[in-house]
Tab-separated table of C-alpha atoms in Angstrom:
chain	number	residue	atom	x	y	z
A	1	MET	CA	123.812	41.602	128.126
A	2	VAL	CA	125.906	38.766	129.470
A	3	ARG	CA	124.620	35.268	129.341
A	4	SER	CA	125.122	33.149	132.392
A	5	GLN	CA	127.193	30.039	132.082
A	6	ALA	CA	125.751	26.547	132.259
A	7	ARG	CA	126.123	25.031	135.689
A	8	PRO	CA	127.530	21.546	136.317
A	9	GLY	CA	125.043	18.985	135.089
A	10	GLY	CA	124.006	21.233	132.180
A	11	ARG	CA	121.646	23.469	134.207
A	12	GLN	CA	121.681	27.184	133.546
A	13	ASP	CA	121.362	29.950	136.088
A	14	ARG	CA	117.603	30.496	136.758
A	15	SER	CA	118.015	34.258	136.347
A	16	ASP	CA	119.104	33.871	132.711
A	17	ALA	CA	116.357	35.209	130.421
A	18	PHE	CA	117.969	33.329	127.536
A	19	ASN	CA	116.888	30.104	129.250
A	20	SER	CA	113.316	29.224	128.228
A	21	ASP	CA	112.572	27.905	131.733
A	22	CYS	CA	113.672	31.113	133.445
A	23	PRO	CA	111.027	33.065	135.416
A	24	ALA	CA	112.667	36.250	134.097
A	25	ARG	CA	111.273	35.381	130.659
A	26	GLU	CA	107.695	35.875	131.907
A	27	ILE	CA	108.590	39.214	133.505
A	28	LEU	CA	110.294	40.302	130.286
A	29	ASP	CA	107.119	39.419	128.365
A	30	HIS	CA	104.985	41.507	130.739
A	31	ILE	CA	107.203	44.578	130.596
A	32	THR	CA	107.851	44.496	126.856
A	33	SER	CA	104.294	43.679	125.844
A	34	ARG	CA	102.672	45.964	123.310
A	35	TRP	CA	101.332	48.241	126.067
A	36	GLY	CA	103.616	47.514	129.025
A	37	VAL	CA	106.310	50.102	128.366
A	38	LEU	CA	103.725	52.809	127.677
A	39	ILE	CA	101.684	52.107	130.813
A	40	LEU	CA	104.708	52.008	133.087
A	41	THR	CA	106.161	55.159	131.551
A	42	ALA	CA	102.823	56.988	131.804
A	43	LEU	CA	102.783	56.263	135.547
A	44	ARG	CA	106.287	57.691	135.933
A	45	GLU	CA	104.989	61.200	136.680
A	46	GLY	CA	102.686	60.061	139.477
A	47	PRO	CA	99.439	58.264	140.253
A	48	LEU	CA	96.720	58.158	137.609
A	49	ARG	CA	93.146	56.946	137.595
A	50	PHE	CA	92.105	54.264	135.131
A	51	SER	CA	90.236	56.755	132.935
A	52	GLU	CA	93.242	59.103	132.887
A	53	LEU	CA	95.539	56.280	131.799
A	54	HIS	CA	93.037	55.169	129.174
A	55	GLY	CA	92.832	58.681	127.767
A	56	TYR	CA	96.600	59.179	127.884
A	57	ILE	CA	97.533	55.998	125.984
A	58	GLY	CA	95.991	56.235	122.533
A	59	GLY	CA	94.611	53.028	121.048
A	60	ILE	CA	94.550	50.828	124.147
A	61	SER	CA	91.273	49.100	124.932
A	62	GLU	CA	89.829	49.204	128.438
A	63	LYS	CA	90.083	45.414	128.581
A	64	MET	CA	93.799	45.432	127.701
A	65	LEU	CA	94.544	48.300	130.084
A	66	SER	CA	92.759	46.475	132.888
A	67	HIS	CA	94.550	43.187	132.123
A	68	THR	CA	97.993	44.814	131.935
A	69	LEU	CA	97.483	46.830	135.128
A	70	ARG	CA	96.362	43.677	136.957
A	71	THR	CA	99.525	41.922	135.724
A	72	PHE	CA	101.757	44.773	136.909
A	73	VAL	CA	100.063	44.849	140.316
A	74	ARG	CA	100.697	41.092	140.594
A	75	ASP	CA	104.337	41.617	139.546
A	76	GLY	CA	104.809	44.282	142.244
A	77	LEU	CA	105.551	47.052	139.731
A	78	VAL	CA	102.296	48.992	140.216
A	79	ALA	CA	100.195	49.640	143.318
A	80	ARG	CA	96.408	49.924	143.094
A	81	SER	CA	94.665	52.074	145.665
A	82	VAL	CA	90.956	52.558	146.252
A	83	ALA	CA	89.687	55.699	147.971
A	84	PRO	CA	86.571	55.117	150.092
A	85	THR	CA	84.305	57.399	148.063
A	86	VAL	CA	81.079	56.849	146.159
A	87	PRO	CA	81.807	55.753	143.539
A	88	PRO	CA	85.171	54.324	144.642
A	89	ARG	CA	88.136	56.284	143.299
A	90	VAL	CA	90.745	53.803	142.013
A	91	SER	CA	94.221	54.981	141.107
A	92	TYR	CA	97.447	53.330	140.039
A	93	GLU	CA	101.011	54.310	140.794
A	94	LEU	CA	104.459	52.828	140.463
A	95	THR	CA	105.976	51.003	143.397
A	96	ASP	CA	109.643	51.540	144.251
A	97	LEU	CA	110.389	48.481	142.119
A	98	GLY	CA	108.430	49.954	139.209
A	99	ARG	CA	110.089	53.369	139.561
A	100	GLY	CA	113.503	51.736	139.309
A	101	LEU	CA	112.416	50.039	136.102
A	102	THR	CA	111.058	53.186	134.458
A	103	GLU	CA	114.358	55.076	134.641
A	104	PRO	CA	115.988	53.035	131.849
A	105	MET	CA	112.624	52.876	130.038
A	106	HIS	CA	112.469	56.673	129.951
A	107	GLU	CA	115.910	56.728	128.326
A	108	PHE	CA	114.808	54.009	125.903
A	109	LEU	CA	111.755	56.021	124.823
A	110	GLY	CA	113.964	59.098	124.530
A	111	TRP	CA	116.218	57.186	122.143
A	112	ILE	CA	113.161	56.213	120.091
A	113	ARG	CA	111.986	59.852	119.935
A	114	VAL	CA	115.401	61.060	118.774
A	115	HIS	CA	115.933	58.311	116.181
A	116	THR	CA	112.423	57.653	114.836
A	117	ALA	CA	113.019	59.576	111.605
A	118	GLU	CA	116.240	57.647	110.936
A	119	VAL	CA	114.548	54.298	111.501
A	120	VAL	CA	111.598	55.250	109.294
A	121	ARG	CA	114.018	56.297	106.525
A	122	ALA	CA	115.874	52.988	106.842
A	123	GLN	CA	112.567	51.086	106.646
A	124	GLN	CA	111.505	53.032	103.569
A	125	GLN	CA	114.863	52.461	101.916
A	126	PHE	CA	114.725	48.752	102.699
A	127	ASP	CA	111.131	48.463	101.486
A	128	GLY	CA	112.060	50.240	98.250
A	129	HIS	CA	114.852	47.729	97.552
A	130	SER	CA	113.049	44.595	98.675
A	131	GLY	CA	109.720	45.102	96.944
A	132	GLY	CA	108.019	46.066	100.209
A	133	THR	CA	108.456	42.692	101.879
A	134	PRO	CA	110.045	42.884	105.346
A	135	ALA	CA	112.828	40.367	106.021
A	136	ARG	CA	112.037	37.441	108.279
């Protein structure tokens, strides 16, 4: 990743996530939240209802799923649609913007799948040499 250069007067480019005042920092927080990557990647295959997403993503609470989906709808990454049925049938799907984001995420999760055993071994080796205390 390339950092943008400071502008005259000491201001940095507003699209620089390294700048604490950059709006990109908030978007980065949303996407990389504990559940963000999993929700967006789960929607990659097509629209899902809330209950389907909840069942698909192990360990997420309904409250957190609802909050994160609302955030992604606000960010323009996910579209929420309500079918006029009784009860209403609500589903979520990626927007074009969200689909573009999930391509690199899919590769990222693929890397994690391939290298999980190596990382776990490294953690175990580190923990064995450091008395079990992770570095800070």
